[in-house]
Amino acid sequence: MATLRDIKRRIRSVRNTRQITRAMEMVSAAKLRRAQTRVEKARPYADKMQVILDNLSAASGTVTHPFFAKREVKKTTLVVVTSDRGFCGSFNHNVIRRAEKFLSDYTPETAELVCVGKKGYDYFKRHDFPVLFSLNDFAGNLDLAKVRRLSNEMTTRFIAEETDEVYLLFSRFESISRHRVSLERFLNIEQEEDADAGGSGVNYIFEPDPVSIYDDLMPRYAMMMVQMALADSFASEHAARMIAMGGATKNAGEMIDNLILVRNKVRQAAITKELLDIVSGAEALKA
Amino acid sequence: MASFILSIVTPEHILFEEEVESIVVPGALGYLGVLANHAPLITPIEPGRLTIQKSASTEINLAISGGFLEVSNNKATVLADAVEYADEIDIERAKASLKRAKQRIVEREEGLDFERAVAGIKRAENRLKIFETVAVEHR
């Protein structure tokens, strides 16, 4: 049986762990709130941009932009969005498993991988799938310069025909306890096929003309898509970490309770033993 | 005077959503004014000064770094890359980024994105200019 000292040490150590997990839970909760408002506040912008794009597609008819180009697919790019840090339950695992499933249909010749977040990068580096490049150290914050870099890199490669389609794989934030791994087509951007279906039926004046507006709009649209995906993923990451750490804090609490019971029993046993010694010693003297 | 709803949205938040009488926007082909019941319109926005006439006596000035204007159904939406109220412009930051962008061009940094550096200069100069002109007008 463990000695009293061992148990006391154990309790102290679990208590420390609980303190840390509790702190992490609270930090994640605060970060989650920020990330969540960011997701919500970015939505009107995204929606409006979609409206403009739909109207533009509807009105411009045959005019197209290179981002819409549909080609025979020789090379596919998958952008996998994971977190930089762990301690977030199955968050990364879910994304990586989905990525593996996706990649099982491809070979390193027909697909390439771009990682956002260290966890995904580390995993695929170990598992022999070539990673084209990776963007790390977001630390759960949206860095617009990095978003722009990622978006530009993808669109440049797409236009240069180094890749023929690009997918984003990320965790979509639905609620604090629900985030779904989601695969979204990034490039080519799908255009409303039917000119009448898109748009709101309003006859817009385009100034100067649809083509130049496309040139201005599409890079921003691409960046917005990447930004939304990352914002969703970050919110999900913080939510996952908050829940994982909340669970850990609870488990640590239970463990402490159990250990305290054991400690009390051991201490009682020691006292009983000592009493017995004293009593039997006294008895022996009397005799 | 007839009014319409103007909303200014950025990727970060909705900055403004109120009834206004008119706006003047730096469009791709030059500054253009929008009054109530304007015809549906979509146009890119250049860096410049966005003036909102809220009523005959209140005028609001903003610095905008680019984006889009969409007008339909007596509602105008400005999609802005970045936008600030003229009196909230961070002058020190604008000066610093102007200096940084100029330095980049002078030093011909490795892998320099020339267009972006020029755009950065435009944005910073725009902020400084608007801050100054609006301050002068208010005096």
Short mmCIF file of C-alpha atoms in Angstrom, two decimals:
data_model
loop_
_atom_site.label_atom_id
_atom_site.label_comp_id
_atom_site.label_asym_id
_atom_site.label_seq_id
_atom_site.Cartn_x
_atom_site.Cartn_y
_atom_site.Cartn_z
CA MET A 1 0.00 0.00 0.00
CA ALA A 2 1.14 3.50 -0.85
CA THR A 3 2.60 5.46 1.99
CA LEU A 4 0.93 8.56 3.33
CA ARG A 5 3.64 10.73 1.89
CA ASP A 6 3.25 9.33 -1.60
CA ILE A 7 -0.46 9.98 -1.53
CA LYS A 8 -0.04 13.51 -0.27
CA ARG A 9 2.45 14.19 -3.01
CA ARG A 10 0.07 12.78 -5.57
CA ILE A 11 -2.76 14.99 -4.37
CA ARG A 12 -0.59 18.04 -4.57
CA SER A 13 0.45 17.22 -8.11
CA VAL A 14 -3.12 16.59 -9.30
CA ARG A 15 -4.18 19.85 -7.67
CA ASN A 16 -1.54 21.71 -9.64
CA THR A 17 -2.69 20.06 -12.84
CA ARG A 18 -6.24 21.02 -12.09
CA GLN A 19 -5.21 24.60 -11.57
CA ILE A 20 -3.53 24.65 -14.95
CA THR A 21 -6.38 23.02 -16.83
CA ARG A 22 -8.83 25.37 -15.16
CA ALA A 23 -6.76 28.37 -16.24
CA MET A 24 -6.56 27.01 -19.78
CA GLU A 25 -10.30 26.53 -19.81
CA MET A 26 -10.88 30.12 -18.83
CA VAL A 27 -8.38 31.47 -21.31
CA SER A 28 -10.03 29.45 -24.08
CA ALA A 29 -13.45 30.70 -23.03
CA ALA A 30 -12.28 34.28 -23.37
CA LYS A 31 -10.62 33.61 -26.71
CA LEU A 32 -13.67 31.75 -27.91
CA ARG A 33 -15.87 34.74 -27.20
CA ARG A 34 -13.60 36.93 -29.27
CA ALA A 35 -13.37 34.44 -32.10
CA GLN A 36 -17.11 33.88 -32.08
CA THR A 37 -17.96 37.56 -32.39
CA ARG A 38 -15.44 37.81 -35.19
CA VAL A 39 -17.17 35.02 -37.10
CA GLU A 40 -20.52 36.67 -36.59
CA LYS A 41 -19.36 40.13 -37.45
CA ALA A 42 -17.63 39.03 -40.64
CA ARG A 43 -20.81 37.47 -41.96
CA PRO A 44 -22.60 40.62 -43.25
CA TYR A 45 -19.53 41.47 -45.28
CA ALA A 46 -19.33 38.00 -46.73
CA ASP A 47 -23.04 37.93 -47.51
CA LYS A 48 -22.94 41.27 -49.25
CA MET A 49 -19.94 40.25 -51.27
CA GLN A 50 -21.82 37.15 -52.37
CA VAL A 51 -24.74 39.35 -53.45
CA ILE A 52 -22.46 41.53 -55.52
CA LEU A 53 -20.80 38.52 -57.10
CA ASP A 54 -24.11 36.85 -57.93
CA ASN A 55 -25.44 40.01 -59.51
CA LEU A 56 -22.25 40.47 -61.40
CA SER A 57 -22.37 36.91 -62.75
CA ALA A 58 -26.00 37.31 -63.70
CA ALA A 59 -25.42 40.57 -65.50
CA SER A 60 -22.09 39.95 -67.14
CA GLY A 61 -23.19 36.86 -69.06
CA THR A 62 -20.24 35.59 -71.03
CA VAL A 63 -17.62 37.65 -69.24
CA THR A 64 -15.54 35.48 -66.96
CA HIS A 65 -12.60 35.72 -64.66
CA PRO A 66 -9.64 33.31 -64.44
CA PHE A 67 -10.82 32.17 -60.97
CA PHE A 68 -13.87 30.60 -62.58
CA ALA A 69 -11.85 28.54 -65.03
CA LYS A 70 -12.89 24.91 -65.01
CA ARG A 71 -10.17 22.63 -66.27
CA GLU A 72 -9.51 18.97 -66.51
CA VAL A 73 -8.15 18.10 -63.08
CA LYS A 74 -4.56 16.94 -63.13
CA LYS A 75 -3.54 18.33 -59.80
CA THR A 76 -5.60 18.96 -56.68
CA THR A 77 -4.57 21.09 -53.74
CA LEU A 78 -5.93 20.48 -50.30
CA VAL A 79 -5.59 23.14 -47.64
CA VAL A 80 -5.85 21.51 -44.22
CA VAL A 81 -6.61 23.82 -41.34
CA THR A 82 -5.60 22.50 -37.92
CA SER A 83 -4.45 24.16 -34.73
CA ASP A 84 -0.92 25.03 -33.72
CA ARG A 85 -1.33 23.65 -30.25
CA GLY A 86 -2.85 20.55 -28.77
CA PHE A 87 -4.98 20.10 -25.67
CA CYS A 88 -8.13 20.43 -27.70
CA GLY A 89 -9.62 16.96 -27.65
CA SER A 90 -10.34 15.36 -31.00
CA PHE A 91 -10.30 18.66 -32.86
CA ASN A 92 -7.17 18.01 -34.93
CA HIS A 93 -7.72 14.31 -35.10
CA ASN A 94 -11.07 14.78 -36.85
CA VAL A 95 -9.64 17.12 -39.45
CA ILE A 96 -6.63 14.92 -40.11
CA ARG A 97 -8.73 11.78 -40.44
CA ARG A 98 -10.92 13.52 -43.00
CA ALA A 99 -7.83 14.71 -44.86
CA GLU A 100 -6.47 11.16 -44.95
CA LYS A 101 -9.73 9.93 -46.38
CA PHE A 102 -9.66 12.64 -49.02
CA LEU A 103 -6.05 11.93 -49.93
CA SER A 104 -6.58 8.19 -50.20
CA ASP A 105 -8.09 8.83 -53.65
CA TYR A 106 -4.97 10.65 -54.78
CA THR A 107 -1.27 10.03 -55.08
CA PRO A 108 1.50 12.53 -54.34
CA GLU A 109 1.57 13.16 -58.10
CA THR A 110 -2.05 14.18 -58.34
CA ALA A 111 -2.46 16.05 -55.11
CA GLU A 112 -0.55 18.47 -53.00
CA LEU A 113 -1.03 19.54 -49.47
CA VAL A 114 -0.95 22.90 -47.78
CA CYS A 115 -1.11 23.00 -44.01
CA VAL A 116 -2.33 25.75 -41.78
CA GLY A 117 -1.36 24.98 -38.20
CA LYS A 118 1.53 22.96 -36.81
CA LYS A 119 -0.48 19.90 -35.86
CA GLY A 120 -1.46 19.05 -39.41
CA TYR A 121 1.99 19.84 -40.70
CA ASP A 122 3.71 17.64 -38.12
CA TYR A 123 1.36 14.79 -38.86
CA PHE A 124 1.78 14.79 -42.63
CA LYS A 125 5.52 15.31 -42.38
CA ARG A 126 5.66 12.06 -40.40
CA HIS A 127 3.31 10.27 -42.76
CA ASP A 128 5.11 10.84 -46.01
CA PHE A 129 2.67 13.04 -47.74
CA PRO A 130 4.53 15.93 -49.32
CA VAL A 131 3.52 19.25 -47.83
CA LEU A 132 3.86 22.06 -50.34
CA PHE A 133 4.13 24.65 -47.60
CA SER A 134 2.63 25.40 -44.26
CA LEU A 135 1.56 28.48 -42.39
CA ASN A 136 1.99 28.19 -38.65
CA ASP A 137 1.97 30.32 -35.55
CA PHE A 138 -1.42 31.85 -35.97
CA ALA A 139 -1.91 30.99 -32.29
CA GLY A 140 -5.63 31.16 -32.87
CA ASN A 141 -5.57 34.75 -34.05
CA LEU A 142 -6.43 35.90 -37.52
CA ASP A 143 -3.40 37.53 -39.04
CA LEU A 144 -4.61 39.26 -42.19
CA ALA A 145 -1.16 39.39 -43.75
CA LYS A 146 -0.96 35.60 -43.51
CA VAL A 147 -4.48 35.17 -44.81
CA ARG A 148 -3.57 37.31 -47.79
CA ARG A 149 -0.40 35.34 -48.37
CA LEU A 150 -2.25 32.04 -48.35
CA SER A 151 -4.99 33.32 -50.61
CA ASN A 152 -2.55 34.91 -53.04
CA GLU A 153 -0.36 31.83 -53.14
CA MET A 154 -3.33 29.62 -54.01
CA THR A 155 -4.78 31.92 -56.63
CA THR A 156 -1.40 32.47 -58.28
CA ARG A 157 -0.77 28.74 -58.48
CA PHE A 158 -4.25 28.23 -59.85
CA ILE A 159 -3.86 30.85 -62.56
CA ALA A 160 -0.41 29.53 -63.47
CA GLU A 161 -2.13 26.13 -63.89
CA GLU A 162 0.15 24.52 -61.32
CA THR A 163 -2.98 23.25 -59.69
CA ASP A 164 -6.44 22.75 -61.16
CA GLU A 165 -8.61 22.78 -58.10
CA VAL A 166 -8.19 23.86 -54.51
CA TYR A 167 -10.18 22.66 -51.51
CA LEU A 168 -10.33 24.02 -48.00
CA LEU A 169 -10.69 21.50 -45.19
CA PHE A 170 -11.53 23.08 -41.86
CA SER A 171 -13.82 22.84 -38.84
CA ARG A 172 -16.95 24.82 -39.27
CA PHE A 173 -18.18 26.43 -36.09
CA GLU A 174 -21.83 25.60 -35.46
CA SER A 175 -22.14 25.99 -31.74
CA ILE A 176 -19.86 25.69 -28.75
CA SER A 177 -20.33 21.94 -28.53
CA ARG A 178 -20.73 21.36 -32.25
CA HIS A 179 -18.20 21.87 -34.96
CA ARG A 180 -18.25 19.88 -38.13
CA VAL A 181 -15.30 19.10 -40.36
CA SER A 182 -16.17 20.70 -43.63
CA LEU A 183 -14.69 20.42 -47.09
CA GLU A 184 -15.25 23.45 -49.24
CA ARG A 185 -14.35 24.11 -52.81
CA PHE A 186 -12.15 27.16 -53.01
CA LEU A 187 -10.98 27.28 -56.63
CA ASN A 188 -12.24 27.24 -59.24
CA ILE A 189 -15.01 29.39 -57.86
CA GLU A 190 -18.31 28.05 -58.98
CA GLN A 191 -20.37 30.50 -60.90
CA GLU A 192 -24.10 30.51 -61.19
CA GLU A 193 -24.63 28.49 -64.35
CA ASP A 194 -28.02 29.89 -65.05
CA ALA A 195 -27.76 33.60 -65.57
CA ASP A 196 -31.32 34.20 -64.42
CA ALA A 197 -31.01 32.20 -61.23
CA GLY A 198 -28.19 34.27 -59.80
CA GLY A 199 -28.70 37.86 -58.86
CA SER A 200 -31.72 39.59 -57.46
CA GLY A 201 -33.20 40.59 -60.81
CA VAL A 202 -32.13 44.17 -60.28
CA ASN A 203 -30.64 45.87 -63.30
CA TYR A 204 -27.40 47.28 -62.01
CA ILE A 205 -25.25 49.96 -63.51
CA PHE A 206 -21.67 48.70 -63.41
CA GLU A 207 -19.06 51.35 -63.18
CA PRO A 208 -16.72 51.22 -65.01
CA ASP A 209 -17.67 47.77 -66.43
CA PRO A 210 -18.15 44.18 -65.20
CA VAL A 211 -14.69 43.02 -66.27
CA SER A 212 -12.80 45.59 -64.21
CA ILE A 213 -15.10 44.98 -61.27
CA TYR A 214 -14.28 41.28 -61.45
CA ASP A 215 -10.60 42.13 -61.33
CA ASP A 216 -11.16 44.14 -58.18
CA LEU A 217 -13.65 41.81 -56.59
CA MET A 218 -12.25 38.33 -57.11
CA PRO A 219 -9.01 38.66 -55.10
CA ARG A 220 -11.03 40.08 -52.21
CA TYR A 221 -13.60 37.34 -52.57
CA ALA A 222 -10.90 34.69 -52.45
CA MET A 223 -9.33 36.27 -49.42
CA MET A 224 -12.69 36.53 -47.73
CA MET A 225 -13.30 32.80 -48.25
CA VAL A 226 -9.97 31.90 -46.68
CA GLN A 227 -10.57 34.31 -43.85
CA MET A 228 -14.01 32.89 -43.10
CA ALA A 229 -12.65 29.35 -43.10
CA LEU A 230 -9.86 30.27 -40.71
CA ALA A 231 -12.15 32.28 -38.46
CA ASP A 232 -14.49 29.29 -38.21
CA SER A 233 -11.63 26.95 -37.50
CA PHE A 234 -10.20 29.19 -34.79
CA ALA A 235 -13.54 29.54 -33.07
CA SER A 236 -13.97 25.75 -33.19
CA GLU A 237 -10.45 25.26 -31.85
CA HIS A 238 -11.08 27.44 -28.83
CA ALA A 239 -14.44 25.79 -28.21
CA ALA A 240 -12.87 22.33 -28.44
CA ARG A 241 -10.07 23.32 -26.09
CA MET A 242 -12.45 24.87 -23.62
CA ILE A 243 -14.51 21.70 -23.50
CA ALA A 244 -11.48 19.42 -23.31
CA MET A 245 -10.00 21.46 -20.49
CA GLY A 246 -13.34 21.64 -18.70
CA GLY A 247 -13.46 17.83 -18.81
CA ALA A 248 -9.89 17.59 -17.57
CA THR A 249 -10.62 19.93 -14.68
CA LYS A 250 -13.61 17.83 -13.70
CA ASN A 251 -11.62 14.60 -13.90
CA ALA A 252 -8.85 16.08 -11.82
CA GLY A 253 -11.42 17.08 -9.20
CA GLU A 254 -12.77 13.52 -9.04
CA MET A 255 -9.29 12.12 -8.78
CA ILE A 256 -8.50 14.45 -5.89
CA ASP A 257 -11.65 13.38 -4.07
CA ASN A 258 -10.73 9.72 -4.45
CA LEU A 259 -7.17 10.33 -3.35
CA ILE A 260 -8.36 12.21 -0.28
CA LEU A 261 -10.48 9.20 0.69
CA VAL A 262 -7.49 6.91 0.30
CA ARG A 263 -5.30 9.34 2.23
CA ASN A 264 -7.73 9.43 5.13
CA LYS A 265 -7.95 5.65 5.22
CA VAL A 266 -4.19 5.28 5.21
CA ARG A 267 -3.80 7.88 7.92
CA GLN A 268 -6.46 6.19 10.04
CA ALA A 269 -4.75 2.85 9.55
CA ALA A 270 -1.46 4.37 10.70
CA ILE A 271 -3.06 5.85 13.80
CA THR A 272 -4.76 2.57 14.65
CA LYS A 273 -1.50 0.75 14.24
CA GLU A 274 0.29 3.17 16.52
CA LEU A 275 -2.41 2.90 19.16
CA LEU A 276 -2.18 -0.86 19.01
CA ASP A 277 1.56 -0.63 19.51
CA ILE A 278 1.18 1.62 22.52
CA VAL A 279 -1.58 -0.45 24.09
CA SER A 280 0.21 -3.72 23.57
CA GLY A 281 3.44 -2.14 24.88
CA ALA A 282 1.62 -1.02 28.05
CA GLU A 283 0.05 -4.45 28.42
CA ALA A 284 3.46 -6.05 28.16
CA LEU A 285 4.89 -3.75 30.87
CA LYS A 286 1.98 -4.52 33.21
CA ALA A 287 2.59 -8.19 32.79
CA MET B 1 -35.05 65.81 -47.67
CA ALA B 2 -35.57 62.23 -48.75
CA SER B 3 -33.27 59.80 -47.05
CA PHE B 4 -31.97 56.28 -47.56
CA ILE B 5 -30.21 53.65 -45.49
CA LEU B 6 -26.44 53.50 -45.64
CA SER B 7 -24.48 50.64 -44.15
CA ILE B 8 -20.72 50.46 -44.06
CA VAL B 9 -19.42 46.96 -43.45
CA THR B 10 -15.84 45.75 -43.13
CA PRO B 11 -14.54 42.21 -42.67
CA GLU B 12 -14.32 43.00 -38.94
CA HIS B 13 -17.62 44.66 -38.17
CA ILE B 14 -20.52 46.84 -39.23
CA LEU B 15 -19.24 50.36 -38.75
CA PHE B 16 -22.30 52.35 -39.68
CA GLU B 17 -25.96 51.64 -40.36
CA GLU B 18 -28.23 54.67 -40.36
CA GLU B 19 -30.48 56.85 -42.47
CA VAL B 20 -28.61 59.48 -44.41
CA GLU B 21 -29.47 62.12 -46.99
CA SER B 22 -26.53 61.79 -49.31
CA ILE B 23 -23.06 60.32 -49.60
CA VAL B 24 -20.04 61.14 -51.71
CA VAL B 25 -17.86 58.16 -52.50
CA PRO B 26 -14.45 57.86 -54.21
CA GLY B 27 -15.54 55.53 -57.01
CA ALA B 28 -13.30 53.87 -59.58
CA LEU B 29 -14.07 56.63 -62.08
CA GLY B 30 -13.87 59.50 -59.62
CA TYR B 31 -15.96 60.82 -56.78
CA LEU B 32 -19.67 60.21 -57.14
CA GLY B 33 -22.64 61.33 -55.12
CA VAL B 34 -25.57 59.15 -54.13
CA LEU B 35 -28.93 60.57 -53.14
CA ALA B 36 -32.12 58.80 -52.17
CA ASN B 37 -33.71 56.63 -54.90
CA HIS B 38 -30.48 56.27 -56.80
CA ALA B 39 -30.49 53.75 -59.66
CA PRO B 40 -28.99 50.33 -58.76
CA LEU B 41 -25.23 50.58 -59.02
CA ILE B 42 -22.12 48.56 -58.32
CA THR B 43 -18.70 50.16 -58.41
CA PRO B 44 -15.28 49.61 -56.85
CA ILE B 45 -14.07 52.22 -54.38
CA GLU B 46 -10.62 53.79 -54.48
CA PRO B 47 -8.74 55.02 -51.42
CA GLY B 48 -10.19 58.40 -50.58
CA ARG B 49 -12.63 60.41 -48.56
CA LEU B 50 -16.14 59.20 -47.89
CA THR B 51 -18.51 62.00 -46.95
CA ILE B 52 -21.89 61.31 -45.39
CA GLN B 53 -24.53 64.01 -45.18
CA LYS B 54 -26.67 62.83 -42.32
CA SER B 55 -28.81 65.94 -42.24
CA ALA B 56 -28.44 69.49 -43.51
CA SER B 57 -26.25 70.32 -40.52
CA THR B 58 -24.33 67.12 -39.81
CA GLU B 59 -21.62 65.85 -42.05
CA ILE B 60 -19.49 62.84 -41.29
CA ASN B 61 -16.11 62.25 -42.90
CA LEU B 62 -14.32 58.95 -43.18
CA ALA B 63 -11.14 57.68 -44.72
CA ILE B 64 -11.66 54.56 -46.81
CA SER B 65 -8.88 52.34 -48.17
CA GLY B 66 -10.83 50.71 -50.97
CA GLY B 67 -13.76 48.38 -51.42
CA PHE B 68 -17.12 48.34 -53.17
CA LEU B 69 -20.31 50.32 -53.28
CA GLU B 70 -23.61 48.67 -53.99
CA VAL B 71 -26.85 50.62 -54.29
CA SER B 72 -30.27 49.03 -54.71
CA ASN B 73 -33.79 49.49 -53.35
CA ASN B 74 -32.95 52.80 -51.75
CA LYS B 75 -30.22 51.16 -49.71
CA ALA B 76 -26.51 51.74 -50.11
CA THR B 77 -23.88 49.33 -48.86
CA VAL B 78 -20.21 50.14 -48.68
CA LEU B 79 -17.97 47.09 -48.46
CA ALA B 80 -14.77 48.55 -47.12
CA ASP B 81 -11.34 46.97 -46.84
CA ALA B 82 -10.64 49.38 -44.01
CA VAL B 83 -12.41 52.54 -42.98
CA GLU B 84 -12.06 55.05 -40.14
CA TYR B 85 -13.84 58.18 -39.00
CA ALA B 86 -11.70 61.17 -39.94
CA ASP B 87 -11.19 62.20 -36.33
CA GLU B 88 -10.24 58.68 -35.28
CA ILE B 89 -7.43 58.21 -37.75
CA ASP B 90 -4.27 56.97 -36.11
CA ILE B 91 -1.84 59.53 -37.47
CA GLU B 92 1.25 57.94 -35.95
CA ARG B 93 0.40 54.59 -37.48
CA ALA B 94 -0.31 56.09 -40.88
CA LYS B 95 3.01 57.96 -40.79
CA ALA B 96 4.85 54.83 -39.77
CA SER B 97 3.33 52.72 -42.52
CA LEU B 98 4.03 55.44 -45.07
CA LYS B 99 7.66 55.45 -44.03
CA ARG B 100 7.80 51.66 -44.11
CA ALA B 101 6.28 51.40 -47.57
CA LYS B 102 8.59 54.08 -48.99
CA GLN B 103 11.59 52.42 -47.44
CA ARG B 104 10.62 49.12 -49.01
CA ILE B 105 10.59 50.67 -52.45
CA VAL B 106 13.83 52.57 -51.94
CA GLU B 107 15.66 49.51 -50.64
CA ARG B 108 14.21 47.20 -53.30
CA GLU B 109 13.64 44.52 -50.74
CA GLU B 110 13.92 40.90 -51.80
CA GLY B 111 10.64 39.66 -53.32
CA LEU B 112 9.09 43.11 -53.19
CA ASP B 113 5.47 43.31 -54.24
CA PHE B 114 5.68 46.67 -55.91
CA GLU B 115 1.97 47.11 -56.44
CA ARG B 116 1.25 46.40 -52.81
CA ALA B 117 3.89 48.83 -51.60
CA VAL B 118 2.46 51.55 -53.83
CA ALA B 119 -1.04 50.75 -52.62
CA GLY B 120 0.25 51.02 -49.06
CA ILE B 121 1.65 54.47 -49.77
CA LYS B 122 -1.66 55.52 -51.28
CA ARG B 123 -3.59 54.31 -48.28
CA ALA B 124 -1.32 56.01 -45.77
CA GLU B 125 -1.23 59.29 -47.70
CA ASN B 126 -4.98 59.18 -48.01
CA ARG B 127 -5.38 58.85 -44.24
CA LEU B 128 -2.99 61.70 -43.54
CA LYS B 129 -4.60 63.95 -46.12
CA ILE B 130 -8.11 63.37 -44.87
CA PHE B 131 -7.13 63.89 -41.28
CA GLU B 132 -5.56 67.22 -42.17
CA THR B 133 -8.25 68.55 -44.51
CA VAL B 134 -11.05 67.62 -42.15
CA ALA B 135 -9.22 69.23 -39.23
CA VAL B 136 -8.77 72.41 -41.27
CA GLU B 137 -12.43 72.48 -42.30
CA HIS B 138 -13.55 72.14 -38.72
CA ARG B 139 -11.51 75.07 -37.51
#
